[in-house]
Short mmCIF file of C-alpha atoms and ligand atoms in Angstrom, two decimals:
data_model
loop_
_atom_site.label_atom_id
_atom_site.label_comp_id
_atom_site.label_asym_id
_atom_site.label_seq_id
_atom_site.Cartn_x
_atom_site.Cartn_y
_atom_site.Cartn_z
CA MET A 20 -31.71 25.42 51.38
CA GLN A 21 -32.88 28.86 50.31
CA THR A 22 -30.75 30.59 47.66
CA PHE A 23 -30.08 34.23 48.54
CA VAL A 24 -30.20 36.37 45.37
CA THR A 25 -28.31 39.67 45.41
CA ASP A 26 -27.04 42.40 43.08
CA SER A 27 -24.23 43.33 45.48
CA PRO A 28 -20.73 41.91 44.82
CA GLU A 29 -19.80 42.82 48.40
CA GLU A 30 -22.72 40.90 49.92
CA ALA A 31 -22.02 37.90 47.69
CA ALA A 32 -18.35 37.92 48.71
CA ALA A 33 -19.32 38.07 52.39
CA CYS A 34 -21.32 34.86 51.85
CA LEU A 35 -18.35 33.20 50.16
CA ASN A 36 -15.95 34.35 52.88
CA ARG A 37 -18.04 32.58 55.52
CA GLY A 38 -17.94 29.31 53.59
CA GLU A 39 -20.98 29.50 51.33
CA THR A 40 -21.33 28.62 47.62
CA VAL A 41 -21.92 31.64 45.38
CA ALA A 42 -22.84 31.75 41.67
CA PHE A 43 -21.54 34.84 39.87
CA PRO A 44 -21.47 36.30 36.35
CA THR A 45 -18.38 36.32 34.15
CA GLU A 46 -17.88 37.36 30.53
CA THR A 47 -17.74 33.70 29.39
CA VAL A 48 -20.46 31.92 31.40
CA TYR A 49 -21.71 32.10 35.01
CA GLY A 50 -19.48 30.36 37.57
CA LEU A 51 -20.34 28.59 40.86
CA GLY A 52 -17.68 29.60 43.36
CA ALA A 53 -16.27 28.72 46.76
CA ASP A 54 -13.16 29.73 48.73
CA ILE A 55 -10.28 27.52 47.51
CA PHE A 56 -9.11 26.84 51.06
CA ARG A 57 -12.47 25.56 52.35
CA ALA A 58 -12.67 21.90 51.36
CA GLU A 59 -16.27 21.56 52.63
CA SER A 60 -17.47 24.45 50.49
CA ILE A 61 -15.68 23.02 47.45
CA ALA A 62 -17.33 19.65 48.13
CA ALA A 63 -20.70 21.46 48.17
CA ILE A 64 -20.02 22.71 44.62
CA PHE A 65 -19.44 19.16 43.34
CA LYS A 66 -22.63 18.05 45.12
CA ALA A 67 -24.84 20.89 43.82
CA LYS A 68 -23.72 20.32 40.22
CA GLY A 69 -23.61 16.52 40.39
CA ARG A 70 -20.03 16.85 39.14
CA PRO A 71 -17.65 13.84 39.08
CA SER A 72 -14.89 14.35 41.66
CA ASP A 73 -12.08 13.65 39.17
CA ASN A 74 -12.90 16.83 37.23
CA PRO A 75 -10.75 19.74 38.52
CA LEU A 76 -12.03 23.29 39.06
CA ILE A 77 -10.66 26.54 37.65
CA VAL A 78 -9.32 29.00 40.23
CA HIS A 79 -10.40 32.63 39.68
CA VAL A 80 -8.27 35.56 40.79
CA GLN A 81 -9.01 39.27 40.73
CA SER A 82 -5.65 40.31 39.36
CA PRO A 83 -2.71 38.61 37.61
CA ASP A 84 -0.49 39.40 40.64
CA MET A 85 -2.46 36.82 42.63
CA ILE A 86 -1.53 33.92 40.34
CA ASN A 87 1.58 33.38 42.49
CA GLU A 88 -0.68 32.46 45.40
CA VAL A 89 -1.77 29.27 43.63
CA ALA A 90 0.94 28.54 41.03
CA ARG A 91 4.54 27.72 41.89
CA GLU A 92 6.01 28.42 38.48
CA ILE A 93 5.16 30.96 35.79
CA ASN A 94 7.30 30.04 32.79
CA GLU A 95 7.99 32.21 29.76
CA ALA A 96 4.99 31.04 27.72
CA ALA A 97 2.66 31.61 30.67
CA ARG A 98 4.17 35.05 31.26
CA ILE A 99 3.51 36.08 27.65
CA LEU A 100 -0.09 34.90 27.77
CA ILE A 101 -0.71 36.58 31.14
CA ASP A 102 0.83 39.87 29.99
CA ARG A 103 -1.07 39.95 26.71
CA LEU A 104 -4.40 38.27 27.44
CA PHE A 105 -5.24 38.59 31.16
CA PRO A 106 -7.79 39.61 32.29
CA GLY A 107 -9.99 37.80 29.78
CA PRO A 108 -11.59 34.57 28.59
CA LEU A 109 -8.47 32.43 29.03
CA THR A 110 -7.47 29.79 31.60
CA LEU A 111 -3.86 28.69 32.08
CA VAL A 112 -2.93 25.33 33.56
CA LEU A 113 0.15 25.83 35.75
CA LYS A 114 2.14 23.76 38.28
CA LYS A 115 0.28 24.26 41.54
CA ARG A 116 1.47 25.21 44.98
CA SER A 117 1.03 22.48 47.60
CA SER A 118 -1.27 24.84 49.52
CA VAL A 119 -3.96 24.42 46.84
CA PRO A 120 -6.18 21.61 48.18
CA ASP A 121 -6.37 18.37 46.18
CA ILE A 122 -10.16 18.63 45.98
CA VAL A 123 -9.73 21.76 43.79
CA SER A 124 -7.24 20.17 41.39
CA ALA A 125 -8.81 16.69 41.59
CA GLY A 126 -5.44 15.38 42.76
CA LEU A 127 -3.49 16.74 39.75
CA PRO A 128 -0.13 18.49 40.30
CA THR A 129 -1.46 21.43 38.26
CA VAL A 130 -4.10 24.12 38.69
CA GLY A 131 -6.19 26.02 36.13
CA VAL A 132 -6.11 29.80 36.74
CA ARG A 133 -8.32 32.47 35.22
CA CYS A 134 -8.66 36.21 35.74
CA PRO A 135 -12.08 37.35 34.42
CA SER A 136 -12.45 40.78 32.81
CA HIS A 137 -16.13 41.12 33.75
CA PRO A 138 -16.55 44.17 36.04
CA ILE A 139 -18.98 42.49 38.46
CA ALA A 140 -16.84 39.33 38.62
CA SER A 141 -13.81 41.50 39.26
CA ALA A 142 -15.53 43.51 42.02
CA PHE A 143 -16.78 40.27 43.63
CA LEU A 144 -13.33 38.62 43.51
CA GLY A 145 -11.85 41.80 44.98
CA PHE A 146 -14.05 41.43 48.08
CA CYS A 147 -13.22 37.70 48.48
CA ASP A 148 -10.53 36.83 51.06
CA HIS A 149 -8.91 34.17 48.84
CA PRO A 150 -8.93 32.94 45.23
CA VAL A 151 -12.25 31.39 44.19
CA ALA A 152 -12.60 27.89 42.71
CA ALA A 153 -15.48 27.85 40.25
CA PRO A 154 -16.78 25.53 37.56
CA SER A 155 -19.57 26.68 35.25
CA ALA A 156 -22.84 27.23 37.15
CA ASN A 157 -24.98 24.50 35.58
CA LEU A 158 -25.94 20.93 36.38
CA SER A 159 -23.16 18.62 35.19
CA GLY A 160 -23.62 17.65 31.53
CA ARG A 161 -26.08 20.46 30.75
CA PRO A 162 -25.27 23.57 28.69
CA SER A 163 -23.43 26.21 30.73
CA SER A 164 -25.56 29.06 32.10
CA THR A 165 -25.18 32.41 30.39
CA ASP A 166 -27.79 34.32 32.43
CA TRP A 167 -28.80 34.38 36.07
CA LYS A 168 -32.29 32.92 35.52
CA THR A 169 -30.77 29.78 34.03
CA VAL A 170 -28.44 29.48 37.02
CA TYR A 171 -31.47 29.74 39.28
CA HIS A 172 -33.35 27.14 37.20
CA ASP A 173 -30.52 24.59 37.53
CA LEU A 174 -29.21 25.38 40.99
CA GLY A 175 -31.83 27.38 42.94
CA GLY A 176 -32.29 25.69 46.35
CA LYS A 177 -28.93 23.87 45.95
CA ILE A 178 -26.54 26.82 46.38
CA ASP A 179 -26.32 29.47 49.05
CA CYS A 180 -26.12 32.67 47.01
CA LEU A 181 -26.57 33.97 43.46
CA LEU A 182 -24.95 37.24 42.41
CA ARG A 183 -27.11 38.63 39.62
CA GLY A 184 -25.63 40.35 36.59
CA ALA A 185 -26.33 40.86 32.91
CA PRO A 186 -26.14 37.91 30.49
CA SER A 187 -22.59 36.79 29.64
CA THR A 188 -21.30 38.65 26.59
CA ILE A 189 -19.19 35.79 25.16
CA GLY A 190 -21.44 32.84 25.98
CA LEU A 191 -18.86 30.01 25.71
CA GLU A 192 -16.38 28.85 28.36
CA SER A 193 -12.79 30.14 28.42
CA THR A 194 -9.99 28.92 26.18
CA ILE A 195 -7.69 26.60 28.20
CA VAL A 196 -3.93 26.38 27.56
CA ASP A 197 -1.77 23.93 29.52
CA CYS A 198 1.48 25.80 30.24
CA SER A 199 2.76 23.11 32.63
CA VAL A 200 4.08 21.17 29.62
CA ALA A 201 6.54 22.19 26.90
CA PRO A 202 5.46 23.16 24.33
CA PRO A 203 2.16 24.55 25.71
CA LEU A 204 -0.95 22.60 24.75
CA LEU A 205 -4.38 23.98 23.87
CA LEU A 206 -6.92 21.92 25.84
CA ARG A 207 -10.19 23.78 25.11
CA SER A 208 -11.04 26.31 22.41
CA GLY A 209 -12.83 29.52 23.34
CA ALA A 210 -13.06 33.22 22.58
CA VAL A 211 -9.27 33.60 22.65
CA SER A 212 -8.71 32.05 19.23
CA ILE A 213 -6.10 29.54 18.13
CA GLU A 214 -4.93 32.09 15.57
CA ARG A 215 -4.26 34.65 18.33
CA LEU A 216 -2.51 32.11 20.57
CA LEU A 217 -0.23 30.94 17.75
CA GLU A 218 0.78 34.55 17.08
CA LEU A 219 1.99 34.77 20.68
CA ILE A 220 3.24 31.17 21.14
CA PRO A 221 4.07 29.75 17.68
CA GLU A 222 5.23 26.42 19.13
CA MET A 223 1.89 25.76 20.88
CA LYS A 224 0.32 22.37 20.12
CA ILE A 225 -3.38 21.56 19.91
CA ALA A 226 -4.69 18.66 21.99
CA THR A 227 -6.59 16.02 20.10
CA SER A 228 -9.53 16.71 22.49
CA CYS A 229 -10.00 20.01 20.63
CA LEU A 230 -10.42 18.09 17.38
CA PRO A 231 -13.84 16.54 16.88
CA GLY A 232 -14.04 12.78 17.29
CA GLN A 233 -10.81 12.43 19.30
CA ALA A 234 -10.02 11.12 22.77
CA PRO A 235 -10.21 13.51 25.77
CA LYS A 236 -7.14 15.16 27.26
CA SER A 237 -8.44 17.52 29.94
CA PRO A 238 -10.04 15.41 32.71
CA GLY A 239 -13.43 17.07 32.27
CA MET A 240 -13.51 16.52 28.55
CA LYS A 241 -14.43 12.86 28.76
CA TYR A 242 -17.89 13.52 30.14
CA ARG A 243 -21.05 14.28 28.19
CA HIS A 244 -21.20 18.03 27.81
CA TYR A 245 -23.31 21.00 26.84
CA SER A 246 -26.25 18.76 26.04
CA PRO A 247 -29.85 19.82 25.68
CA GLU A 248 -32.59 17.18 26.00
CA ALA A 249 -33.18 17.41 22.25
CA ALA A 250 -31.11 15.44 19.74
CA ILE A 251 -28.53 17.57 17.93
CA VAL A 252 -28.12 17.15 14.18
CA LEU A 253 -25.07 18.89 12.70
CA LEU A 254 -25.32 20.46 9.25
CA ASP A 255 -22.12 21.04 7.32
CA ALA A 256 -23.71 23.26 4.69
CA PRO A 257 -26.76 25.54 4.49
CA SER A 258 -29.79 23.33 4.25
CA LEU A 259 -32.97 24.91 3.01
CA GLN A 260 -35.04 21.77 3.06
CA LEU A 261 -35.57 20.34 6.49
CA PRO A 262 -38.56 18.29 7.56
CA ALA A 263 -41.39 20.70 8.53
CA ASP A 264 -41.85 19.45 12.04
CA PRO A 265 -43.20 21.52 14.95
CA HIS A 266 -40.80 19.71 17.28
CA SER A 267 -37.66 20.65 15.32
CA ALA A 268 -35.55 23.79 15.59
CA TRP A 269 -32.66 25.28 13.63
CA ILE A 270 -29.77 27.61 14.48
CA GLY A 271 -27.07 28.89 12.14
CA LEU A 272 -25.52 31.72 10.18
CA SER A 273 -27.11 31.37 6.76
CA ALA A 274 -30.64 32.13 5.57
CA LEU A 275 -33.43 30.56 7.60
CA PRO A 276 -34.69 27.24 6.28
CA GLU A 277 -38.40 27.27 5.49
CA GLY A 278 -41.01 25.56 7.56
CA LEU A 279 -39.37 25.41 10.98
CA MET A 280 -41.10 27.48 13.64
CA HIS A 281 -38.18 27.63 16.04
CA SER A 282 -35.32 29.08 14.05
CA LEU A 283 -32.60 31.48 14.99
CA ARG A 284 -30.37 33.12 12.42
CA CYS A 285 -27.23 34.62 13.92
CA HIS A 286 -25.56 37.52 12.13
CA SER A 287 -22.02 36.74 13.24
CA ALA A 288 -20.01 33.96 14.86
CA ASP A 289 -19.81 36.12 18.02
CA GLU A 290 -23.60 36.27 18.18
CA TYR A 291 -23.85 32.51 17.53
CA ALA A 292 -21.52 31.89 20.51
CA ARG A 293 -23.45 34.28 22.74
CA VAL A 294 -26.91 32.80 22.10
CA LEU A 295 -26.14 29.09 21.56
CA PHE A 296 -26.58 27.72 25.09
CA GLY A 297 -29.64 29.91 25.73
CA PHE A 298 -31.16 28.57 22.49
CA PHE A 299 -30.60 24.99 23.66
CA ARG A 300 -32.36 25.84 26.91
CA THR A 301 -35.30 27.52 25.15
CA CYS A 302 -35.68 24.50 22.87
CA ASP A 303 -35.88 22.20 25.88
CA ALA A 304 -38.51 24.43 27.49
CA GLN A 305 -40.54 24.29 24.25
CA ASN A 306 -40.40 20.51 23.97
CA ILE A 307 -38.26 20.49 20.83
CA HIS A 308 -37.04 16.99 19.93
CA THR A 309 -34.43 17.78 17.26
CA ILE A 310 -32.15 20.81 16.91
CA TYR A 311 -30.45 21.27 13.54
CA CYS A 312 -27.21 23.21 14.07
CA GLU A 313 -25.32 24.66 11.15
CA LEU A 314 -21.56 24.39 11.71
CA PRO A 315 -19.87 27.82 11.41
CA PRO A 316 -16.58 28.28 9.51
CA GLU A 317 -13.54 26.88 11.33
CA GLN A 318 -11.87 30.13 12.31
CA GLY A 319 -11.79 32.44 15.35
CA ILE A 320 -14.58 31.69 17.82
CA GLY A 321 -16.13 29.48 15.11
CA ARG A 322 -13.81 26.66 16.24
CA ALA A 323 -15.12 26.89 19.79
CA ILE A 324 -18.73 26.83 18.57
CA ARG A 325 -17.97 23.76 16.46
CA ASP A 326 -16.30 22.07 19.44
CA ARG A 327 -19.35 22.65 21.68
CA LEU A 328 -21.72 21.51 18.91
CA PHE A 329 -19.77 18.29 18.32
CA LYS A 330 -19.73 17.58 22.05
CA ALA A 331 -23.43 18.39 22.46
CA ALA A 332 -24.12 15.99 19.60
CA GLY A 333 -22.14 13.30 21.45
CA LYS A 334 -19.58 13.13 18.66
CA ASN A 335 -16.63 13.81 20.92
O1 TXA B 1 -15.08 30.27 31.28
C1 TXA B 1 -14.82 29.39 32.11
O2 TXA B 1 -13.77 28.73 32.09
C2 TXA B 1 -15.89 29.12 33.17
C3 TXA B 1 -16.01 30.36 34.05
C4 TXA B 1 -16.92 30.16 35.22
O3 TXA B 1 -14.73 30.78 34.45
N1 TXA B 1 -15.55 27.95 33.94
C5 TXA B 1 -15.64 26.69 33.43
O4 TXA B 1 -15.37 25.70 34.34
O5 TXA B 1 -15.96 26.45 32.28
P1 TXA B 1 -15.68 24.15 34.09
O6 TXA B 1 -15.40 23.49 35.36
O7 TXA B 1 -17.05 24.00 33.52
O8 TXA B 1 -14.62 23.70 33.03
C6 TXA B 1 -13.27 23.66 33.44
C7 TXA B 1 -12.49 22.72 32.56
C8 TXA B 1 -12.82 21.26 32.82
O9 TXA B 1 -12.90 20.58 31.57
C9 TXA B 1 -11.61 20.78 33.61
O10 TXA B 1 -11.33 19.41 33.40
C10 TXA B 1 -10.51 21.67 33.07
O11 TXA B 1 -11.12 22.91 32.89
N2 TXA B 1 -9.42 21.83 34.04
C11 TXA B 1 -9.45 22.46 35.24
N3 TXA B 1 -8.27 22.36 35.88
C12 TXA B 1 -7.46 21.64 35.07
C13 TXA B 1 -6.10 21.17 35.16
N4 TXA B 1 -5.36 21.40 36.24
N5 TXA B 1 -5.62 20.45 34.12
C14 TXA B 1 -6.36 20.21 33.02
N6 TXA B 1 -7.65 20.61 32.88
C15 TXA B 1 -8.19 21.31 33.88
MG1 MG B 2 -18.68 23.23 32.83
#
């Protein structure tokens, strides 16, 4: 299969509307989309990614008004989160309408819904005939793709179309809140912080899957995730003395340790989030064997970075 690469949201949507798989940029990470009502196209997504079929997909809509097309109930908590935080890097799990095919929800009675704020994603979704089911556009188990070249590297020749855009500005996948249960439950941390969510929904609970070393809650959380080829070593405190090894790399917020050639100091937690997956990919391309990752403080997007680092290290 030849992957058609385009800069036009309209052309990409035309591909999707005739049943093709289309990768597209969003503010979190790139997604790999198909029309939710075309079971064959959805099956092609699972095949291209090598994704287990029991891992449900997030449904993307252009505007909050369209959530009713896939969800049969929007309760008070969901309404608050939609009004305050959509469009943006947040996914809500809601009771699904029976019209949403089982292959999208992996047989669950619920559906994850997200409304991206990214202008190209929004234009693309606006040209699509129906909501778009889309997981992250990477091979299953690998770090998510935050730029179009990485999407092409993983999926070129396996997907029909790639809508090119700028690199994702957030760099980590959306925050997921399950609003189908009372009280609502945070399933995945992301750029919408726990602090912000608790301001809006004080009774919200945090799933153990969001806490390092605990059992998975969201179906997709049980699989190996975000992993580069290199071994990940987590550092709890700044470490200035690491083995001087040409096959080791370091990423973190504090001063660069001496002696490592491949080091990346981030100047904020936002920057750390934005560059992390790209750094993993670069390390793999440069034959790095060990990546030392300094854990950022546990606040704001720092929690999401820590979550991805723990999972990449196989600690969760
Ligand atoms: O930022 C994002 O969320 C990106 C962009 C493309 O929107 N998408 C993304 O999709 O990260 P994916 O498939 O890589 O991760 C979706 C996660 C999986 O862990 C899946 O198990 C969970 O969402 N999920 C989807 N539907 C669910 C549901 N009905 N109940 C519980 N978890 C669900
Ligand atoms: Mg993913």
